[in-house]
Tab-separated table of C-alpha atoms in Angstrom:
chain	number	residue	atom	x	y	z
A	1	MET	CA	99.857	90.028	164.780
A	2	LEU	CA	96.507	91.634	163.831
A	3	SER	CA	95.021	94.579	165.110
A	4	THR	CA	91.898	94.170	166.393
A	5	ASN	CA	89.202	95.058	168.717
A	6	LYS	CA	87.929	92.777	171.176
A	7	ASN	CA	84.896	93.361	173.362
A	8	GLU	CA	84.879	92.809	177.392
A	9	LYS	CA	84.101	89.258	177.279
A	10	GLY	CA	87.297	89.374	174.682
A	11	CYS	CA	84.717	88.044	171.230
A	12	LEU	CA	85.735	89.616	168.567
A	13	MET	CA	84.215	93.149	167.323
A	14	SER	CA	86.428	93.707	164.974
A	15	VAL	CA	89.031	93.230	162.539
A	16	PRO	CA	91.089	95.413	159.286
A	17	VAL	CA	90.778	93.851	156.196
A	18	LYS	CA	92.684	96.018	154.202
A	19	ASN	CA	92.227	99.882	154.456
A	20	ASN	CA	89.511	101.212	154.614
A	21	ILE	CA	87.569	97.947	155.338
A	22	SER	CA	86.465	96.333	158.722
A	23	TRP	CA	85.389	93.305	159.715
A	24	VAL	CA	82.369	93.891	161.884
A	25	GLY	CA	81.059	89.858	162.410
A	26	LYS	CA	80.179	87.252	164.623
A	27	VAL	CA	81.844	84.700	165.425
A	28	ASP	CA	79.366	81.330	165.941
A	29	TRP	CA	81.725	78.837	168.260
A	30	GLU	CA	78.389	77.295	169.910
A	31	LEU	CA	77.053	76.297	165.935
A	32	ARG	CA	76.038	72.758	165.389
A	33	LYS	CA	73.572	72.892	163.118
A	34	PHE	CA	72.446	74.853	160.666
A	35	HIS	CA	69.728	75.775	157.723
A	36	GLY	CA	67.414	74.423	160.493
A	37	GLU	CA	68.148	70.532	161.386
A	38	GLU	CA	69.949	70.385	157.847
A	39	TYR	CA	73.132	70.201	158.230
A	40	SER	CA	76.329	70.284	160.638
A	41	THR	CA	78.591	72.586	161.811
A	42	HIS	CA	81.019	70.409	163.507
A	43	LYS	CA	83.865	73.156	163.463
A	44	GLY	CA	80.771	76.164	164.504
A	45	SER	CA	80.421	79.185	162.346
A	46	THR	CA	80.987	83.343	161.261
A	47	TYR	CA	78.231	84.838	159.744
A	48	ASN	CA	80.626	88.101	157.781
A	49	SER	CA	78.928	92.025	157.416
A	50	TYR	CA	81.921	94.346	156.667
A	51	LEU	CA	82.189	98.202	157.309
A	52	VAL	CA	83.378	99.897	154.473
A	53	ARG	CA	84.487	103.879	155.112
A	54	GLU	CA	85.130	106.469	152.178
A	55	GLU	CA	83.445	109.129	151.500
A	56	LYS	CA	80.406	107.171	151.579
A	57	SER	CA	80.063	104.497	154.322
A	58	ALA	CA	78.756	101.248	153.252
A	59	LEU	CA	77.597	98.399	155.619
A	60	ILE	CA	77.973	94.967	153.773
A	61	GLU	CA	74.687	92.624	155.026
A	62	THR	CA	74.739	91.247	158.573
A	63	VAL	CA	74.064	88.601	161.373
A	64	TRP	CA	71.613	86.256	162.484
A	65	ALA	CA	68.812	87.148	164.362
A	66	PRO	CA	70.438	85.849	167.456
A	67	PHE	CA	73.734	88.313	167.817
A	68	ALA	CA	71.696	91.158	166.188
A	69	LYS	CA	71.488	93.033	169.262
A	70	GLU	CA	75.414	92.195	170.229
A	71	PHE	CA	75.536	93.085	166.891
A	72	VAL	CA	74.268	96.778	167.225
A	73	ARG	CA	76.469	97.549	170.112
A	74	ASN	CA	79.781	96.966	168.722
A	75	LEU	CA	78.916	98.665	165.150
A	76	GLN	CA	77.647	101.495	167.139
A	77	LYS	CA	81.152	100.641	168.639
A	78	GLU	CA	83.258	100.958	165.455
A	79	ILE	CA	81.254	104.293	163.340
A	80	ASP	CA	78.196	106.184	164.678
A	81	LEU	CA	75.339	104.829	162.450
A	82	ASN	CA	73.722	107.232	161.488
A	83	LYS	CA	76.946	107.948	159.618
A	84	ILE	CA	75.728	104.232	157.746
A	85	ASP	CA	75.322	105.599	153.989
A	86	TYR	CA	73.732	102.268	152.761
A	87	ILE	CA	73.742	98.940	153.435
A	88	ILE	CA	73.542	95.816	151.624
A	89	ALA	CA	72.032	92.577	151.264
A	90	ASN	CA	73.458	90.050	149.454
A	91	HIS	CA	70.975	88.192	150.343
A	92	GLY	CA	68.251	87.709	152.383
A	93	GLU	CA	68.333	84.672	154.017
A	94	VAL	CA	68.038	85.064	157.825
A	95	ASP	CA	71.836	84.476	158.439
A	96	HIS	CA	72.900	87.238	156.701
A	97	SER	CA	70.045	89.832	157.405
A	98	GLY	CA	68.182	88.836	160.629
A	99	ALA	CA	70.252	91.866	162.499
A	100	LEU	CA	68.778	94.412	159.992
A	101	PRO	CA	65.007	94.502	162.048
A	102	GLU	CA	67.226	95.772	165.492
A	103	LEU	CA	69.955	98.363	163.730
A	104	MET	CA	66.683	99.763	160.951
A	105	ARG	CA	65.147	100.379	164.603
A	106	LEU	CA	67.609	103.159	164.800
A	107	ILE	CA	68.034	103.468	161.524
A	108	PRO	CA	65.198	103.419	159.655
A	109	ASP	CA	65.426	105.315	156.680
A	110	THR	CA	69.050	103.904	155.881
A	111	PRO	CA	68.921	103.057	152.219
A	112	ILE	CA	68.912	99.204	151.501
A	113	TYR	CA	70.221	98.155	148.058
A	114	CYS	CA	69.862	94.963	146.763
A	115	THR	CA	67.780	92.675	144.376
A	116	ALA	CA	64.006	92.526	143.829
A	117	ASN	CA	64.035	88.591	144.758
A	118	CYS	CA	65.924	90.424	148.237
A	119	VAL	CA	63.221	92.973	148.779
A	120	LYS	CA	60.652	89.990	148.221
A	121	SER	CA	62.472	87.668	150.729
A	122	LEU	CA	62.983	91.021	152.935
A	123	LYS	CA	59.574	91.791	153.333
A	124	GLY	CA	58.149	88.236	153.193
A	125	GLN	CA	60.405	87.213	156.660
A	126	TYR	CA	60.472	90.471	158.328
A	127	HIS	CA	56.956	92.723	156.986
A	128	GLN	CA	58.763	95.818	157.337
A	129	ASP	CA	59.294	98.064	154.165
A	130	TRP	CA	62.054	99.294	154.408
A	131	ASN	CA	64.392	102.003	152.148
A	132	PHE	CA	64.289	99.196	149.112
A	133	LYS	CA	66.817	100.190	146.878
A	134	ILE	CA	66.732	97.526	143.477
A	135	VAL	CA	70.341	96.867	141.999
A	136	LYS	CA	70.350	94.879	138.748
A	137	ASN	CA	73.763	93.098	137.164
A	138	GLY	CA	75.816	95.799	136.386
A	139	ASP	CA	74.731	98.325	138.626
A	140	ARG	CA	77.402	100.694	140.148
A	141	LEU	CA	77.595	102.564	143.577
A	142	SER	CA	79.792	105.826	144.246
A	143	LEU	CA	81.334	105.739	147.791
A	144	GLY	CA	83.682	108.843	146.587
A	145	ALA	CA	86.570	107.245	144.450
A	146	LYS	CA	86.311	104.085	144.610
A	147	GLU	CA	82.411	102.126	143.837
A	148	LEU	CA	80.412	99.424	144.398
A	149	ILE	CA	79.707	97.416	141.460
A	150	PHE	CA	76.389	94.725	141.332
A	151	ILE	CA	76.854	91.434	140.330
A	152	GLU	CA	73.185	89.134	140.797
A	153	ALA	CA	74.179	85.744	141.602
A	154	PRO	CA	70.690	84.533	141.338
A	155	MET	CA	70.390	80.032	142.279
A	156	LEU	CA	73.919	80.662	144.524
A	157	HIS	CA	72.251	79.178	146.733
A	158	TRP	CA	68.835	81.693	146.661
A	159	PRO	CA	66.905	83.524	143.864
A	160	ASP	CA	67.958	86.605	145.457
A	161	SER	CA	72.051	85.976	145.697
A	162	MET	CA	74.400	88.655	144.942
A	163	PHE	CA	77.524	89.564	145.228
A	164	CYS	CA	79.152	93.304	145.096
A	165	TYR	CA	82.713	94.503	144.097
A	166	LEU	CA	84.776	97.217	144.894
A	167	THR	CA	86.538	98.958	143.312
A	168	GLY	CA	90.448	99.943	144.271
A	169	ASP	CA	90.580	97.917	146.558
A	170	ASN	CA	89.770	94.994	144.123
A	171	ILE	CA	87.778	93.260	146.858
A	172	LEU	CA	84.326	90.510	145.497
A	173	PHE	CA	82.268	90.196	148.074
A	174	SER	CA	81.046	86.800	147.230
A	175	THR	CA	77.569	85.880	149.978
A	176	ASP	CA	77.598	82.226	150.180
A	177	ALA	CA	79.427	81.056	146.847
A	178	PHE	CA	83.269	80.960	148.186
A	179	GLY	CA	82.297	80.906	152.287
A	180	GLN	CA	82.307	77.216	154.831
A	181	HIS	CA	81.102	77.135	158.058
A	182	TYR	CA	84.142	77.604	159.676
A	183	ALA	CA	84.599	79.245	162.881
A	184	THR	CA	88.048	81.297	163.224
A	185	GLU	CA	89.191	83.904	164.756
A	186	LYS	CA	91.899	84.382	162.571
A	187	LEU	CA	89.432	85.179	159.836
A	188	PHE	CA	91.815	84.928	156.451
A	189	ASN	CA	92.564	81.631	154.848
A	190	ASP	CA	96.708	81.530	154.830
A	191	LEU	CA	96.550	81.776	159.502
A	192	VAL	CA	94.137	78.502	159.647
A	193	ASP	CA	94.630	74.522	159.122
A	194	GLN	CA	94.689	74.162	155.653
A	195	PRO	CA	93.111	70.651	155.376
A	196	GLU	CA	90.486	71.347	158.008
A	197	LEU	CA	89.834	74.521	155.866
A	198	PHE	CA	89.337	72.892	152.714
A	199	GLN	CA	87.414	69.919	154.738
A	200	GLU	CA	84.001	72.265	155.117
A	201	CYS	CA	84.464	74.462	151.579
A	202	ILE	CA	83.950	70.608	149.935
A	203	LYS	CA	80.804	69.800	152.494
A	204	TYR	CA	79.799	72.751	152.593
A	205	TYR	CA	79.585	72.763	148.230
A	206	ALA	CA	78.531	69.431	148.118
A	207	ASN	CA	75.645	70.270	150.897
A	208	ILE	CA	74.535	73.320	149.277
A	209	LEU	CA	76.316	74.398	146.045
A	210	THR	CA	76.031	70.615	144.051
A	211	PRO	CA	72.369	71.698	142.492
A	212	PHE	CA	73.733	75.374	141.123
A	213	ASN	CA	76.741	73.631	139.539
A	214	LEU	CA	75.867	75.231	136.325
A	215	PHE	CA	74.694	78.083	137.339
A	216	VAL	CA	78.085	78.366	139.619
A	217	ASP	CA	80.141	77.637	136.171
A	218	ARG	CA	77.954	80.577	134.329
A	219	LYS	CA	78.975	83.251	137.505
A	220	ILE	CA	82.630	82.377	137.644
A	221	LYS	CA	82.606	82.780	134.354
A	222	GLU	CA	80.791	85.544	133.405
A	223	PHE	CA	82.745	86.971	136.430
A	224	VAL	CA	86.199	85.835	135.062
A	225	SER	CA	85.316	87.564	131.953
A	226	LEU	CA	84.734	91.279	133.543
A	227	ASN	CA	89.065	91.280	134.098
A	228	LEU	CA	87.754	93.232	136.678
A	229	PRO	CA	91.860	92.588	139.828
A	230	LEU	CA	90.422	90.236	141.749
A	231	ASP	CA	93.200	90.809	145.557
A	232	MET	CA	90.376	89.345	148.013
A	233	ILE	CA	88.105	87.016	148.292
A	234	CYS	CA	85.454	88.549	151.269
A	235	THR	CA	82.569	85.278	151.903
A	236	SER	CA	79.875	85.760	154.368
A	237	HIS	CA	80.855	82.712	156.156
A	238	GLY	CA	84.444	81.392	157.679
A	239	VAL	CA	87.770	82.384	155.972
A	240	ILE	CA	88.911	85.844	154.064
A	241	TRP	CA	90.289	84.722	150.825
A	242	ARG	CA	93.134	87.159	151.096
A	243	ASP	CA	96.409	84.269	150.362
A	244	ASN	CA	95.471	83.372	146.818
A	245	PRO	CA	91.822	83.365	146.349
A	246	LEU	CA	91.663	82.222	142.475
A	247	GLN	CA	92.508	79.181	144.463
A	248	ILE	CA	88.890	78.401	146.242
A	249	VAL	CA	87.280	79.614	142.080
A	250	ASN	CA	89.096	77.524	140.662
A	251	LYS	CA	87.845	74.283	142.707
A	252	TYR	CA	84.502	75.757	142.938
A	253	LEU	CA	85.300	75.221	139.165
A	254	GLU	CA	86.366	71.603	139.712
A	255	TRP	CA	83.994	70.974	141.781
A	256	SER	CA	80.613	72.559	139.753
A	257	ALA	CA	81.970	70.319	136.797
A	258	ASP	CA	80.331	66.741	138.059
A	259	TYR	CA	83.366	65.511	140.447
A	260	GLN	CA	84.823	63.120	141.440
A	261	GLU	CA	87.513	61.144	142.970
A	262	ASN	CA	88.813	57.132	142.844
A	263	GLN	CA	86.807	56.615	145.682
A	264	ILE	CA	83.544	53.963	145.526
A	265	THR	CA	80.971	55.141	149.465
A	266	VAL	CA	79.823	51.378	151.562
A	267	ILE	CA	76.301	53.319	152.671
A	268	TYR	CA	74.224	50.899	154.896
A	269	ASP	CA	72.372	50.367	157.379
A	270	SER	CA	71.146	47.265	159.443
A	271	MET	CA	68.735	45.690	162.209
A	272	TRP	CA	70.987	42.824	163.010
A	273	ASP	CA	73.671	43.475	161.150
A	274	ALA	CA	72.876	41.226	158.031
A	275	THR	CA	73.471	44.071	156.129
A	276	ARG	CA	76.260	45.284	157.564
A	277	LYS	CA	78.509	41.591	157.082
A	278	MET	CA	77.323	41.807	153.396
A	279	ALA	CA	78.120	46.086	153.336
A	280	GLU	CA	81.860	44.957	154.743
A	281	ALA	CA	82.802	41.981	152.487
A	282	ILE	CA	81.315	44.264	149.146
A	283	ALA	CA	84.137	46.605	150.446
A	284	GLN	CA	86.511	43.729	150.777
A	285	GLY	CA	85.944	42.672	147.385
A	286	ILE	CA	85.981	46.444	146.359
A	287	ALA	CA	89.253	46.675	147.598
A	288	GLU	CA	90.393	43.503	146.361
A	289	GLU	CA	89.302	44.452	142.814
A	290	ASP	CA	91.603	47.147	142.477
A	291	PRO	CA	93.883	48.524	145.844
A	292	ASN	CA	94.356	51.893	144.324
A	293	VAL	CA	90.007	53.108	144.643
A	294	MET	CA	88.936	54.705	147.772
A	295	VAL	CA	87.036	52.471	149.729
A	296	LYS	CA	84.753	54.385	152.287
A	297	VAL	CA	81.576	52.078	154.475
A	298	TYR	CA	79.091	54.505	156.595
A	299	ASN	CA	76.250	53.239	159.053
A	300	ALA	CA	73.778	55.679	158.186
A	301	ALA	CA	71.853	55.409	161.301
A	302	ARG	CA	74.977	56.733	163.321
A	303	SER	CA	77.433	58.818	161.094
A	304	ASP	CA	76.189	62.307	160.747
A	305	LYS	CA	74.233	62.380	157.203
A	306	ASN	CA	76.214	65.963	155.562
A	307	ASP	CA	80.085	64.251	156.180
A	308	ILE	CA	78.132	60.525	154.237
A	309	ILE	CA	77.329	63.209	151.884
A	310	THR	CA	80.382	64.908	151.400
A	311	GLU	CA	81.703	61.729	150.376
A	312	VAL	CA	78.917	60.567	148.272
A	313	PHE	CA	80.271	63.950	146.464
A	314	ARG	CA	83.975	63.135	146.104
A	315	SER	CA	82.817	59.206	144.600
A	316	LYS	CA	82.184	58.451	141.371
A	317	ALA	CA	80.372	55.508	142.624
A	318	ILE	CA	77.999	54.809	146.168
A	319	LEU	CA	76.449	51.632	146.936
A	320	VAL	CA	73.289	51.474	148.994
A	321	GLY	CA	72.100	49.024	151.361
A	322	SER	CA	68.738	48.188	154.249
A	323	SER	CA	67.546	45.758	155.690
A	324	THR	CA	63.510	45.083	154.686
A	325	VAL	CA	61.757	46.452	157.237
A	326	ASN	CA	57.508	46.576	156.721
A	327	LYS	CA	57.874	45.605	153.000
A	328	GLY	CA	60.297	48.892	152.812
A	329	ILE	CA	64.103	50.036	153.785
A	330	LEU	CA	64.701	51.743	156.870
A	331	SER	CA	64.899	55.310	158.087
A	332	SER	CA	68.334	56.256	158.355
A	333	ILE	CA	68.177	54.990	154.614
A	334	ALA	CA	65.236	56.216	153.042
A	335	GLY	CA	66.031	59.555	154.318
A	336	ILE	CA	69.871	60.016	153.347
A	337	LEU	CA	68.516	58.849	149.690
A	338	GLU	CA	65.893	61.700	149.466
A	339	GLU	CA	68.953	64.561	150.537
A	340	ILE	CA	71.034	62.595	147.819
A	341	ARG	CA	67.976	62.796	145.622
A	342	GLY	CA	67.459	66.804	146.206
A	343	LEU	CA	71.012	67.283	145.287
A	344	GLY	CA	70.788	66.034	141.379
A	345	PHE	CA	73.959	64.396	142.061
A	346	LYS	CA	75.354	63.409	137.853
A	347	ASN	CA	78.029	61.432	136.048
A	348	LYS	CA	77.886	58.641	139.595
A	349	THR	CA	77.306	54.994	139.566
A	350	ALA	CA	75.247	52.559	141.700
A	351	ALA	CA	73.919	49.997	142.973
A	352	ALA	CA	71.455	48.318	146.180
A	353	PHE	CA	72.301	45.472	148.463
A	354	GLY	CA	70.323	44.054	151.405
A	355	ALA	CA	68.892	41.367	153.542
A	356	TYR	CA	65.439	39.980	154.485
A	357	GLY	CA	64.286	37.627	156.460
A	358	TRP	CA	60.485	37.183	154.161
A	359	SER	CA	59.697	39.919	151.418
A	360	GLY	CA	62.845	41.382	150.633
A	361	GLU	CA	61.723	44.686	149.007
A	362	SER	CA	64.885	47.059	150.384
A	363	VAL	CA	66.929	46.329	146.996
A	364	LYS	CA	64.308	47.363	144.270
A	365	MET	CA	62.478	50.366	146.533
A	366	ILE	CA	66.956	52.072	146.711
A	367	THR	CA	67.534	50.830	143.563
A	368	GLU	CA	64.129	52.843	142.495
A	369	ARG	CA	65.872	56.170	144.254
A	370	LEU	CA	68.821	56.054	142.860
A	371	LYS	CA	67.243	55.873	139.470
A	372	GLU	CA	65.333	58.867	140.222
A	373	GLY	CA	68.484	60.621	141.860
A	374	GLY	CA	69.915	60.490	138.773
A	375	PHE	CA	72.216	57.359	138.912
A	376	THR	CA	73.623	55.336	137.029
A	377	ILE	CA	72.340	51.516	138.191
A	378	ALA	CA	75.528	49.388	137.353
A	379	ASN	CA	73.079	46.196	138.250
A	380	ASP	CA	69.478	44.655	140.000
A	381	GLY	CA	72.090	44.658	143.088
A	382	LEU	CA	71.814	42.211	145.399
A	383	LYS	CA	70.062	40.646	148.754
A	384	LEU	CA	70.956	37.474	150.388
A	385	LEU	CA	67.888	35.644	152.496
A	386	TRP	CA	68.633	35.970	156.859
A	387	ASN	CA	72.151	36.175	158.221
A	388	PRO	CA	75.027	36.109	155.316
A	389	ASP	CA	77.036	31.980	155.429
A	390	GLU	CA	80.314	31.998	154.138
A	391	ASP	CA	78.375	31.205	150.659
A	392	GLY	CA	76.323	34.637	151.223
A	393	LEU	CA	79.618	36.368	151.683
A	394	SER	CA	81.473	34.901	149.468
A	395	ALA	CA	78.235	36.324	146.901
A	396	CYS	CA	79.493	39.896	148.416
A	397	ARG	CA	83.401	39.677	147.656
A	398	ALA	CA	82.297	39.125	143.956
A	399	PHE	CA	79.737	41.400	144.162
A	400	GLY	CA	81.721	44.017	145.022
A	401	SER	CA	84.237	42.839	142.405
A	402	GLU	CA	82.112	43.168	139.591
A	403	PHE	CA	80.305	46.808	140.560
A	404	SER	CA	84.413	47.891	141.452
A	405	LYS	CA	84.950	46.550	137.928
A	406	GLY	CA	81.731	48.106	136.081
A	407	THR	CA	82.469	51.910	137.466
A	408	GLY	CA	85.572	53.113	135.497
A	409	GLY	CA	83.947	55.524	133.111
A	410	VAL	CA	80.980	55.039	133.152
A	411	LYS	CA	77.862	57.706	131.584
A	412	PRO	CA	75.431	59.536	133.675
A	413	ALA	CA	71.802	58.699	133.298
A	414	ALA	CA	70.120	59.653	130.253
């Protein structure tokens, strides 16, 4: 059993992490959207804040603004706020820093240790000139017998991000890296459902960190080169990695290397089912050609876009289809193609398809957007006039079969 403190409503106030370290964050069971409306959080999330009490006490990160007053009230039950010697802001994004204004109102002179870019972020968001202490890569802060070592981690996933490492306890406080949006009162990786956990991990990486693959690879290798012992990774969202923490590090190295599985994903939207019929026949052709490939089919208008993007991340190839409407493509397809373009996937093949009644521009438009997104374009695509008959469906199956043949070991677009 974990020894935890709970408030009068039964919600977690603190959880012992190791020795003199406590989790003092917030579990958000109700969260369903993040980054505005951009990221779906089916499993909620946590905002992880950590209190380290040695000869000197340090608070590492806070929580999102809606929970600021609750956070400060609970923190006051853990420690006299005036005995917090240092605040560490690993990242300025509001889900990490949102409680700072409420906290700093009570302890305005407490120094905040962060990167120069984080100072810009915090000043820009809260318009306060707090007692900032700018740190750089390798700087150290003594807590007594133990030290915090600061490790700048720009673009994981903001320019201001940094890690900090606590000597003696061998803990890496990794901000957004290695985290996931996953609400749990268990808090430790060995105590939660493993498939559920890793699904949220890969979704988080696919949708948030994919554009920064090179930065992920370099920063992990840089940290490994420091030869620091690692007993735990304390993230800013989701679980604390205490059981074999290197397992998630190794996953990140794998995911950052232009990841793909033996999977082809078909994404479509359809006005009157013609393009849907094409999508299903194409998928059938792929499966018949290669029974070992995983084929998944999604209607972009009726499926969660972040779940689709996670499947694109897993895939070696994708096919994207849309009806033609007003000489263009359906809005759900336009939207997800823009998301895909921004993520900068590499080493993946793609093709377009769609049904039309009059002008038929959708296939060409999708192909151009896939090309902009860095995909290797397998062919000119397939478009069919009106509702596909048996010959049309046969053509779709053949299209899927030929596409499947061409997806082995294709090099990324130049």
